[in-house]
Amino acid sequence: MKKNISLFLMLFFTVLTFAQKTVSGKITDDDGVAIPSASVTIEEPGKDAILAYGITNSKGEYKVTFTSAESNVDLKVKAFNQKPLTKQISNSDQTLNFKMQSEATEIKEVQLKTKMITARGDTISYDLKAFNSKNDRTLADVMKKIPGIEVNNDGTILYQGNAINKFYVNGKDLMEGGYGTINNSLPKDAVQKVEVLENHQPVKILQDKVPSDQAAINIKLKNSVTMTGRGEVGSGFGDPWLWNVKLTPMFFGQKSQWVVNYKTNNMGEQVENEGNILAFGSSWEGRRSNISQNNWLSVENAETPNLPVKRYLMNSVHYLSANYLTNIDKKKEWELKANANYTNNAVERESNSVTRDIQQGTQYTTRFLNNFYTDKLKGELIFTKNAKKGFFKNTTTFSQFWNGDRAFAERNDKNGYRIGNEALESPTTSFQNSLSTIIPWKEKMVNFKSYINYQNDRQTLEISPADYLQFPYKESNSTDLTTIKFTPGSTVLQYFRIKSLDTSHSANISFSSKGWTFTPQVGLDFSTDKLITNFDGSTVNDKPDFATLNYENDLKFTRINPSASVGINYKSESWSLFSSFPVNFNNIKAEDAFRNVSKSLSKVTFTPNIFAQYSFASFFKASVNGGISNNFGDIQTAYAGYILISPGGFNKMNPKNPIPETNTKNGGLRLEYRNPLNNLFFNVGYRLSDTKNNLLASSIVNESGFSEIEYIEKENKRTNNSLYAEIGKYFPKFKTNASFSYNNSISKSQSIRNTDLIDTKTNGNTLGFKFNNTYFSWMSVDFNMTKSWNKQSNGIIQNDLGKTEGYTHNLNVFFYPLENHTIGFYWDQINSKLGQTKLNNGFFDVSYQFSWSKKKVDFELKWMNIADRKVFEKINVGDATITQTTMQLRPSQVMLTVKFNFK
C-alpha cells in the first residue's frame, strides 16, 4: 500500500511540477469592437494536442491557464466571420491583445453540425444524438454511454465517480432527488442535450459565496412546453402467467411540471425503488432522507444471489407515484411541490445451504422459503423560494408502512431435524418536517434551520411450533447446559415497540468579503428513543419463567447535543474551499430501572472537516479533503432485557457495559481531468480512514446459558486504505465509448471470538471495463465487465480458503438486418472461485423487435433464461465457517411487449 500511495502522490503532483502560465488579453476586430464568443486555444507546436482553451466574454476578454514543458506554445484564435489567427508565444505569463481581420465565413451547405461535447464555464453539454443507438428509447439508455457519466444499478447517476446533487428538467427540480422515474421513462427523442453543472451550488443566494464539490444534471428538452412519456404493456408465458405494465405520462411547462407513474409486473423487474431519493441537494436546504423502518426483529431469510435482480426476483408488484410542481407567484420565485407514492409488493424467495465449521469439523443444512409483503404509502409537500435575494424551503413528509414477512424453515443440525413457521408484522408511522430559510440582512445572510422527525415502529414476531427453537439453557444451581423444553404445540411471541423523536435546530449568520465567507453557527440537537419489548412463551415446568422482568425492556435513551461552529468558505476563479469547525457538547443518558440500566456520558468533541479544490490548465481539478467524526452508540447498545431478535436465539446487552465511543479520522486526495475537446475524462484518488473504538464486543454465554453481548474495555482500531482510478474516452470516428476503472482496498480490524483476539486483514482489488459501439449501421454493442480478487486472513482462515475471485460481465448485442427490425442477444456471466472450488453461472436471452416508426410503437418478443437455469450457487467464508448456498432463480419465460411514447 505504501507503494500505491507513493505512486499516487507522484501522479497527483506531476501536473504541478511545471509552473503554470496564464495568458490573458482582449480580442477585437479591425475597428476595435470587442469580439465575444471567440475561442482561444493553447497547443504544443507540431502537435494536434490542445493544452487549454478559453472563450471570450461579452467584452472580448479572455484568460487561459496552461502547463507545458515546451519553451514555446502555439496560441490560436477563431471567431465567426473573422480570419483565424495563429501565433507562437513563449511559455510565460503575459498579456496579449489581438485584432482580427474580417473574413466572410462561407457556408457551403445549409446544414448545422453541432459538437458532441461542449463546455462553457462550469457547464459541460452533451448532444444526446451523438451517443444513442437504434435500440435506445429512453434517457437512461443513452445516459449510460456518455463519457464521464455512470449510472449505478440502483439508478444513482455519477459524474467523475461522484453522485450528483441535483437533477433538473429545463432548470426545474420536480423530483427532489427521486429522479429514477424520469431517467427511466423520458423518451430520448424529447431531449435536446444533457448538461453537467460542475461545482453546483443549488441555493442561488449562496452562489459565488459557498462553493460545492458536487455536480448537477440538467436535462434540456427540445421544446419549452413538452407533453411526453413512455408506456409498455406486456404479457407472457411462464409459471404463473406473466404481466408487465408501465405507464408514465409527463408534462414539462414553463410554469408547471408533473409526472404520473404506474408500474406493475410479476416478471422479476424491480420498480418500487424508483421513488427513492438519490440526490440530496445542499445541507443549506434542510434535511431529507429515504424513510426506513427500525427493523430489529426478523424471520430467517433465504439468501439472494449476486445477479441482476431480474434473474431471481419472484415478485408481484404495483407501484403508483405522482409528482407535481407549480409556480405560485408572478415572479416565478415560489414553487409548490406535491409528491406521493404507494407500493404494494409480494416477493417469494428460497435457498438451501450447507455450512461446514472448520474448527469443529461439523456441518449442517438449512432450507428457507420466504414470503415478503410490503404496503407503503408516502406523501410529501414542499414550499420553496430560491432566489438571489432570499431562500426558503419547508418540506413535510408523512409515511406509513404495513409490512409482513413469512418464513418456512427446515434445519438439520446437531439438534436434529426440525421445521418452523415464522411470521413478522411490522407497521410503522413516520412524520418529518424540515425548514430552512436564508434572509439577507444588509451585507450579511441569516440562516435558520429546523428539523423534526417522529417515528413509531411496532413489530411482532411469531414462531410455531415453539420447539423449533433449540436454545441452550442452564438451570439454577446446575453446571450442565440443556435445551429449553417449550410446551408441545405452543407458539412464542416477541413484541417490540420503539418511539423515536429526533430534532435539530440551528441559526447562523454569514459575512462575505473578497471571495471569503465566514459563518458562525449555534445549534441544538435533541433525540429520544423509548423501547418497550415483551416475550411470551410457555415451557414445561416454567423453566425458564418468561413472565419475569428479564424478558422485557422499558428503556429510554436520550441525546442532547448543543454545538457551536464556524464555517470558512472561499471561492475564486481557480480555488474553492469550504470547511467547518464545530465544537459539540455531547450528553447521553440510558435508563431502565427494572434491568439496572443507568449510564450516562458527557463529552466535548471537536469535529472539523475541510475540502479544498484547485482548478488549473482548463481541464484539471485537484482536491484534498479531511475530517473527524465521533459516534457514541445508540439504543441498540444499551438494552439489558432478553429480546428474540431472530429465531437464532435471545440477545441482550450486559447492563454494566459502558457507552461505546468511536472516533474516525478520514482524508483523501483526488485529481480530475475532463477535456470536452478530445472527449477524455479521468479521475484518480486515494482515501484513508482510521477508526478507534474504546470497546470490543464479545458474545459470551451467561449464567442462564443464553448469549449475551459484553463489551471489553480495550482500544481497537479499524483502518481502511483505498486507491481508485477511472478513465473514459469517446472515439467519435469509431462511435465508441470505453472506460476502465480500478480499485484497491486494504482494511484491518480486530474482534473477539470465544475470548480470543482476532486480527483480520482483507485485501480487495476490482477491475472494471465498459464498452459500447454504434459504428456499424447493422449492429451495436454494449459490454460491461468486472473482475475482483480478494484475500482475507485472520489466523483461522488461511491459505486458499481466504482467497476469493469473482468475474461478471453483461453483454448486449443488437443486430439491425432490415429497417425497423432489431434482433437482440443478451449474455450475463457470473463466475466465482474459492480456493479450488469454481462456480460458473451463465444466462442468455434473445429478443426480436419490430418498430412501427410512423407511430413510434415497438413490438418486442423476448425469451429470457433460455437455458432454464433454476438455481444459483455461491460460497461464503466466515471467521471459521464455509457455507455453500443454492438459491432459487426465475425459470425460462417468454414475453410479448408493446412499447410506445405519449405525445
PDB file of C-alpha atoms in Angstrom, residues 281-478:
ATOM      1  CA  GLY A 281     -29.009  18.672  -2.673  1.00  0.00           C
ATOM      2  CA  SER A 282     -27.234  21.029  -0.259  1.00  0.00           C
ATOM      3  CA  SER A 283     -27.310  20.873   3.525  1.00  0.00           C
ATOM      4  CA  TRP A 284     -28.427  24.522   3.403  1.00  0.00           C
ATOM      5  CA  GLU A 285     -31.762  23.270   2.013  1.00  0.00           C
ATOM      6  CA  GLY A 286     -32.522  21.321   5.173  1.00  0.00           C
ATOM      7  CA  ARG A 287     -32.624  17.572   5.770  1.00  0.00           C
ATOM      8  CA  ARG A 288     -34.292  14.896   3.654  1.00  0.00           C
ATOM      9  CA  SER A 289     -33.880  11.144   3.775  1.00  0.00           C
ATOM     10  CA  ASN A 290     -35.328   7.913   2.494  1.00  0.00           C
ATOM     11  CA  ILE A 291     -37.713   6.761   5.213  1.00  0.00           C
ATOM     12  CA  SER A 292     -36.750   3.395   6.661  1.00  0.00           C
ATOM     13  CA  GLN A 293     -38.161   1.240   9.431  1.00  0.00           C
ATOM     14  CA  ASN A 294     -36.428   0.392  12.699  1.00  0.00           C
ATOM     15  CA  ASN A 295     -36.377  -3.323  11.956  1.00  0.00           C
ATOM     16  CA  TRP A 296     -34.914  -5.087  14.995  1.00  0.00           C
ATOM     17  CA  LEU A 297     -36.788  -8.373  14.640  1.00  0.00           C
ATOM     18  CA  SER A 298     -36.582 -10.638  11.617  1.00  0.00           C
ATOM     19  CA  VAL A 299     -37.584 -14.026  10.325  1.00  0.00           C
ATOM     20  CA  GLU A 300     -34.917 -16.277   8.885  1.00  0.00           C
ATOM     21  CA  ASN A 301     -34.197 -15.152   5.331  1.00  0.00           C
ATOM     22  CA  ALA A 302     -33.275 -17.038   2.219  1.00  0.00           C
ATOM     23  CA  GLU A 303     -30.140 -15.666   0.600  1.00  0.00           C
ATOM     24  CA  THR A 304     -30.106 -13.742  -2.675  1.00  0.00           C
ATOM     25  CA  PRO A 305     -27.603 -14.326  -5.488  1.00  0.00           C
ATOM     26  CA  ASN A 306     -25.128 -11.790  -6.815  1.00  0.00           C
ATOM     27  CA  LEU A 307     -27.072 -11.429 -10.057  1.00  0.00           C
ATOM     28  CA  PRO A 308     -29.175  -8.807 -11.784  1.00  0.00           C
ATOM     29  CA  VAL A 309     -32.437  -8.682  -9.838  1.00  0.00           C
ATOM     30  CA  LYS A 310     -34.468  -9.737 -12.878  1.00  0.00           C
ATOM     31  CA  ARG A 311     -32.795 -13.198 -12.703  1.00  0.00           C
ATOM     32  CA  TYR A 312     -34.135 -14.204  -9.282  1.00  0.00           C
ATOM     33  CA  LEU A 313     -36.872 -11.815  -8.105  1.00  0.00           C
ATOM     34  CA  MET A 314     -40.186 -13.694  -7.710  1.00  0.00           C
ATOM     35  CA  ASN A 315     -42.491 -10.720  -7.339  1.00  0.00           C
ATOM     36  CA  SER A 316     -45.951  -9.298  -7.796  1.00  0.00           C
ATOM     37  CA  VAL A 317     -45.655  -5.518  -7.519  1.00  0.00           C
ATOM     38  CA  HIS A 318     -47.858  -2.461  -8.001  1.00  0.00           C
ATOM     39  CA  TYR A 319     -46.196   0.949  -7.772  1.00  0.00           C
ATOM     40  CA  LEU A 320     -48.048   4.254  -8.235  1.00  0.00           C
ATOM     41  CA  SER A 321     -46.494   7.714  -7.905  1.00  0.00           C
ATOM     42  CA  ALA A 322     -47.366  11.301  -8.775  1.00  0.00           C
ATOM     43  CA  ASN A 323     -45.144  14.396  -8.727  1.00  0.00           C
ATOM     44  CA  TYR A 324     -46.394  17.938  -9.299  1.00  0.00           C
ATOM     45  CA  LEU A 325     -44.598  21.316  -9.397  1.00  0.00           C
ATOM     46  CA  THR A 326     -46.085  24.768  -9.967  1.00  0.00           C
ATOM     47  CA  ASN A 327     -45.033  28.381  -9.530  1.00  0.00           C
ATOM     48  CA  ILE A 328     -47.389  30.192  -7.145  1.00  0.00           C
ATOM     49  CA  ASP A 329     -46.312  33.799  -7.783  1.00  0.00           C
ATOM     50  CA  LYS A 330     -45.921  36.045 -10.818  1.00  0.00           C
ATOM     51  CA  LYS A 331     -42.123  36.350 -10.450  1.00  0.00           C
ATOM     52  CA  LYS A 332     -41.828  32.535 -10.533  1.00  0.00           C
ATOM     53  CA  GLU A 333     -39.697  32.556  -7.389  1.00  0.00           C
ATOM     54  CA  TRP A 334     -42.042  30.470  -5.225  1.00  0.00           C
ATOM     55  CA  GLU A 335     -42.664  26.808  -6.040  1.00  0.00           C
ATOM     56  CA  LEU A 336     -45.111  24.314  -4.602  1.00  0.00           C
ATOM     57  CA  LYS A 337     -44.280  20.630  -4.993  1.00  0.00           C
ATOM     58  CA  ALA A 338     -46.536  17.736  -4.062  1.00  0.00           C
ATOM     59  CA  ASN A 339     -45.221  14.171  -4.272  1.00  0.00           C
ATOM     60  CA  ALA A 340     -46.904  10.907  -3.354  1.00  0.00           C
ATOM     61  CA  ASN A 341     -46.291   7.213  -3.979  1.00  0.00           C
ATOM     62  CA  TYR A 342     -47.802   3.881  -2.969  1.00  0.00           C
ATOM     63  CA  THR A 343     -46.202   0.428  -3.113  1.00  0.00           C
ATOM     64  CA  ASN A 344     -47.853  -2.977  -2.881  1.00  0.00           C
ATOM     65  CA  ASN A 345     -45.378  -5.788  -3.316  1.00  0.00           C
ATOM     66  CA  ALA A 346     -45.196  -9.524  -2.671  1.00  0.00           C
ATOM     67  CA  VAL A 347     -41.903 -11.422  -3.021  1.00  0.00           C
ATOM     68  CA  GLU A 348     -41.069 -15.128  -2.796  1.00  0.00           C
ATOM     69  CA  ARG A 349     -37.565 -16.403  -2.084  1.00  0.00           C
ATOM     70  CA  GLU A 350     -35.924 -19.791  -1.477  1.00  0.00           C
ATOM     71  CA  SER A 351     -32.410 -21.012  -0.671  1.00  0.00           C
ATOM     72  CA  ASN A 352     -30.639 -24.159   0.584  1.00  0.00           C
ATOM     73  CA  SER A 353     -27.306 -24.089   2.431  1.00  0.00           C
ATOM     74  CA  VAL A 354     -24.629 -26.472   3.668  1.00  0.00           C
ATOM     75  CA  THR A 355     -22.324 -24.979   6.318  1.00  0.00           C
ATOM     76  CA  ARG A 356     -19.034 -26.528   7.431  1.00  0.00           C
ATOM     77  CA  ASP A 357     -17.315 -25.499  10.690  1.00  0.00           C
ATOM     78  CA  ILE A 358     -13.559 -25.552  10.094  1.00  0.00           C
ATOM     79  CA  GLN A 359     -12.557 -25.801  13.766  1.00  0.00           C
ATOM     80  CA  GLN A 360     -15.087 -28.396  14.926  1.00  0.00           C
ATOM     81  CA  GLY A 361     -15.261 -30.424  11.708  1.00  0.00           C
ATOM     82  CA  THR A 362     -19.071 -30.468  11.673  1.00  0.00           C
ATOM     83  CA  GLN A 363     -21.641 -29.451   9.110  1.00  0.00           C
ATOM     84  CA  TYR A 364     -25.368 -28.713   8.977  1.00  0.00           C
ATOM     85  CA  THR A 365     -28.022 -27.945   6.373  1.00  0.00           C
ATOM     86  CA  THR A 366     -30.791 -25.334   6.195  1.00  0.00           C
ATOM     87  CA  ARG A 367     -33.661 -24.500   3.859  1.00  0.00           C
ATOM     88  CA  PHE A 368     -35.619 -21.253   3.928  1.00  0.00           C
ATOM     89  CA  LEU A 369     -38.743 -20.364   1.977  1.00  0.00           C
ATOM     90  CA  ASN A 370     -39.900 -16.751   2.363  1.00  0.00           C
ATOM     91  CA  ASN A 371     -42.847 -14.558   1.503  1.00  0.00           C
ATOM     92  CA  PHE A 372     -42.312 -10.820   1.997  1.00  0.00           C
ATOM     93  CA  TYR A 373     -45.255  -8.404   1.819  1.00  0.00           C
ATOM     94  CA  THR A 374     -44.826  -4.638   1.501  1.00  0.00           C
ATOM     95  CA  ASP A 375     -47.524  -1.992   1.758  1.00  0.00           C
ATOM     96  CA  LYS A 376     -46.098   1.522   1.870  1.00  0.00           C
ATOM     97  CA  LEU A 377     -47.585   4.985   1.440  1.00  0.00           C
ATOM     98  CA  LYS A 378     -45.597   8.220   1.316  1.00  0.00           C
ATOM     99  CA  GLY A 379     -46.714  11.833   0.822  1.00  0.00           C
ATOM    100  CA  GLU A 380     -44.622  14.991   0.638  1.00  0.00           C
ATOM    101  CA  LEU A 381     -45.405  18.704   0.420  1.00  0.00           C
ATOM    102  CA  ILE A 382     -42.627  21.219  -0.352  1.00  0.00           C
ATOM    103  CA  PHE A 383     -42.703  25.031  -0.452  1.00  0.00           C
ATOM    104  CA  THR A 384     -39.599  26.647  -1.940  1.00  0.00           C
ATOM    105  CA  LYS A 385     -38.303  30.106  -2.738  1.00  0.00           C
ATOM    106  CA  ASN A 386     -34.872  30.009  -4.349  1.00  0.00           C
ATOM    107  CA  ALA A 387     -33.822  33.491  -5.440  1.00  0.00           C
ATOM    108  CA  LYS A 388     -30.729  35.684  -5.378  1.00  0.00           C
ATOM    109  CA  LYS A 389     -32.339  37.774  -2.658  1.00  0.00           C
ATOM    110  CA  GLY A 390     -33.535  35.059  -0.332  1.00  0.00           C
ATOM    111  CA  PHE A 391     -34.147  31.364   0.254  1.00  0.00           C
ATOM    112  CA  PHE A 392     -36.966  29.439   1.937  1.00  0.00           C
ATOM    113  CA  LYS A 393     -37.738  25.732   1.927  1.00  0.00           C
ATOM    114  CA  ASN A 394     -40.169  23.746   4.036  1.00  0.00           C
ATOM    115  CA  THR A 395     -40.591  20.012   3.467  1.00  0.00           C
ATOM    116  CA  THR A 396     -43.308  17.983   5.216  1.00  0.00           C
ATOM    117  CA  THR A 397     -43.246  14.204   4.794  1.00  0.00           C
ATOM    118  CA  PHE A 398     -45.634  11.512   6.025  1.00  0.00           C
ATOM    119  CA  SER A 399     -45.019   7.766   5.600  1.00  0.00           C
ATOM    120  CA  GLN A 400     -46.945   4.680   6.639  1.00  0.00           C
ATOM    121  CA  PHE A 401     -45.814   1.044   6.358  1.00  0.00           C
ATOM    122  CA  TRP A 402     -47.906  -2.111   6.725  1.00  0.00           C
ATOM    123  CA  ASN A 403     -45.291  -4.803   6.124  1.00  0.00           C
ATOM    124  CA  GLY A 404     -45.308  -8.507   6.853  1.00  0.00           C
ATOM    125  CA  ASP A 405     -42.691 -11.271   6.466  1.00  0.00           C
ATOM    126  CA  ARG A 406     -43.233 -15.029   6.441  1.00  0.00           C
ATOM    127  CA  ALA A 407     -40.750 -17.897   6.571  1.00  0.00           C
ATOM    128  CA  PHE A 408     -40.903 -21.674   6.406  1.00  0.00           C
ATOM    129  CA  ALA A 409     -37.647 -23.073   7.800  1.00  0.00           C
ATOM    130  CA  GLU A 410     -36.069 -26.535   7.774  1.00  0.00           C
ATOM    131  CA  ARG A 411     -32.936 -27.355   9.775  1.00  0.00           C
ATOM    132  CA  ASN A 412     -30.823 -30.495  10.165  1.00  0.00           C
ATOM    133  CA  ASP A 413     -28.004 -29.870  12.631  1.00  0.00           C
ATOM    134  CA  LYS A 414     -26.653 -31.178  15.935  1.00  0.00           C
ATOM    135  CA  ASN A 415     -30.139 -30.739  17.442  1.00  0.00           C
ATOM    136  CA  GLY A 416     -31.683 -32.975  14.793  1.00  0.00           C
ATOM    137  CA  TYR A 417     -34.255 -32.307  12.075  1.00  0.00           C
ATOM    138  CA  ARG A 418     -36.968 -29.719  12.710  1.00  0.00           C
ATOM    139  CA  ILE A 419     -39.267 -27.322  10.885  1.00  0.00           C
ATOM    140  CA  GLY A 420     -40.751 -23.974  11.872  1.00  0.00           C
ATOM    141  CA  ASN A 421     -43.224 -21.374  10.668  1.00  0.00           C
ATOM    142  CA  GLU A 422     -42.288 -17.756  11.308  1.00  0.00           C
ATOM    143  CA  ALA A 423     -44.395 -14.600  10.881  1.00  0.00           C
ATOM    144  CA  LEU A 424     -43.464 -10.957  11.433  1.00  0.00           C
ATOM    145  CA  GLU A 425     -45.816  -7.967  11.338  1.00  0.00           C
ATOM    146  CA  SER A 426     -44.140  -4.536  11.042  1.00  0.00           C
ATOM    147  CA  PRO A 427     -46.357  -1.428  10.928  1.00  0.00           C
ATOM    148  CA  THR A 428     -44.548   1.940  11.041  1.00  0.00           C
ATOM    149  CA  THR A 429     -45.745   5.558  11.142  1.00  0.00           C
ATOM    150  CA  SER A 430     -43.322   8.380  10.333  1.00  0.00           C
ATOM    151  CA  PHE A 431     -43.627  12.182  10.209  1.00  0.00           C
ATOM    152  CA  GLN A 432     -40.892  14.629   9.214  1.00  0.00           C
ATOM    153  CA  ASN A 433     -40.700  18.386   8.804  1.00  0.00           C
ATOM    154  CA  SER A 434     -37.620  20.262   7.614  1.00  0.00           C
ATOM    155  CA  LEU A 435     -37.416  24.066   7.431  1.00  0.00           C
ATOM    156  CA  SER A 436     -34.535  26.205   6.193  1.00  0.00           C
ATOM    157  CA  THR A 437     -34.554  29.895   5.390  1.00  0.00           C
ATOM    158  CA  ILE A 438     -31.805  32.363   4.423  1.00  0.00           C
ATOM    159  CA  ILE A 439     -32.610  36.052   4.869  1.00  0.00           C
ATOM    160  CA  PRO A 440     -30.335  38.789   3.505  1.00  0.00           C
ATOM    161  CA  TRP A 441     -29.541  41.438   6.122  1.00  0.00           C
ATOM    162  CA  LYS A 442     -27.518  44.354   4.768  1.00  0.00           C
ATOM    163  CA  GLU A 443     -24.274  42.687   3.578  1.00  0.00           C
ATOM    164  CA  LYS A 444     -24.910  39.600   5.675  1.00  0.00           C
ATOM    165  CA  MET A 445     -27.069  36.475   5.474  1.00  0.00           C
ATOM    166  CA  VAL A 446     -29.005  34.922   8.354  1.00  0.00           C
ATOM    167  CA  ASN A 447     -29.921  31.235   8.172  1.00  0.00           C
ATOM    168  CA  PHE A 448     -32.396  29.357  10.388  1.00  0.00           C
ATOM    169  CA  LYS A 449     -32.838  25.586  10.151  1.00  0.00           C
ATOM    170  CA  SER A 450     -35.259  23.326  11.986  1.00  0.00           C
ATOM    171  CA  TYR A 451     -35.797  19.571  11.638  1.00  0.00           C
ATOM    172  CA  ILE A 452     -38.338  17.341  13.430  1.00  0.00           C
ATOM    173  CA  ASN A 453     -38.723  13.605  12.910  1.00  0.00           C
ATOM    174  CA  TYR A 454     -41.177  11.394  14.816  1.00  0.00           C
ATOM    175  CA  GLN A 455     -41.417   7.671  14.145  1.00  0.00           C
ATOM    176  CA  ASN A 456     -43.396   4.869  15.779  1.00  0.00           C
ATOM    177  CA  ASP A 457     -42.300   1.301  14.955  1.00  0.00           C
ATOM    178  CA  ARG A 458     -44.093  -1.843  16.120  1.00  0.00           C
ATOM    179  CA  GLN A 459     -43.056  -5.425  15.385  1.00  0.00           C
ATOM    180  CA  THR A 460     -44.498  -8.761  16.412  1.00  0.00           C
ATOM    181  CA  LEU A 461     -42.584 -11.984  15.715  1.00  0.00           C
ATOM    182  CA  GLU A 462     -44.483 -15.278  15.990  1.00  0.00           C
ATOM    183  CA  ILE A 463     -42.879 -18.732  15.754  1.00  0.00           C
ATOM    184  CA  SER A 464     -44.634 -22.079  15.755  1.00  0.00           C
ATOM    185  CA  PRO A 465     -44.179 -24.714  16.876  1.00  0.00           C
ATOM    186  CA  ALA A 466     -42.167 -23.256  19.722  1.00  0.00           C
ATOM    187  CA  ASP A 467     -39.946 -26.337  19.980  1.00  0.00           C
ATOM    188  CA  TYR A 468     -38.412 -25.331  16.617  1.00  0.00           C
ATOM    189  CA  LEU A 469     -36.314 -23.050  18.824  1.00  0.00           C
ATOM    190  CA  GLN A 470     -33.492 -25.164  20.236  1.00  0.00           C
ATOM    191  CA  PHE A 471     -31.974 -22.764  22.767  1.00  0.00           C
ATOM    192  CA  PRO A 472     -29.306 -23.819  25.265  1.00  0.00           C
ATOM    193  CA  TYR A 473     -30.320 -23.201  28.875  1.00  0.00           C
ATOM    194  CA  LYS A 474     -28.704 -23.652  32.272  1.00  0.00           C
ATOM    195  CA  GLU A 475     -30.949 -24.153  35.283  1.00  0.00           C
ATOM    196  CA  SER A 476     -30.043 -22.517  38.564  1.00  0.00           C
ATOM    197  CA  ASN A 477     -27.589 -24.467  40.756  1.00  0.00           C
ATOM    198  CA  SER A 478     -26.610 -26.556  37.737  1.00  0.00           C
TER     199      SER A 478
END
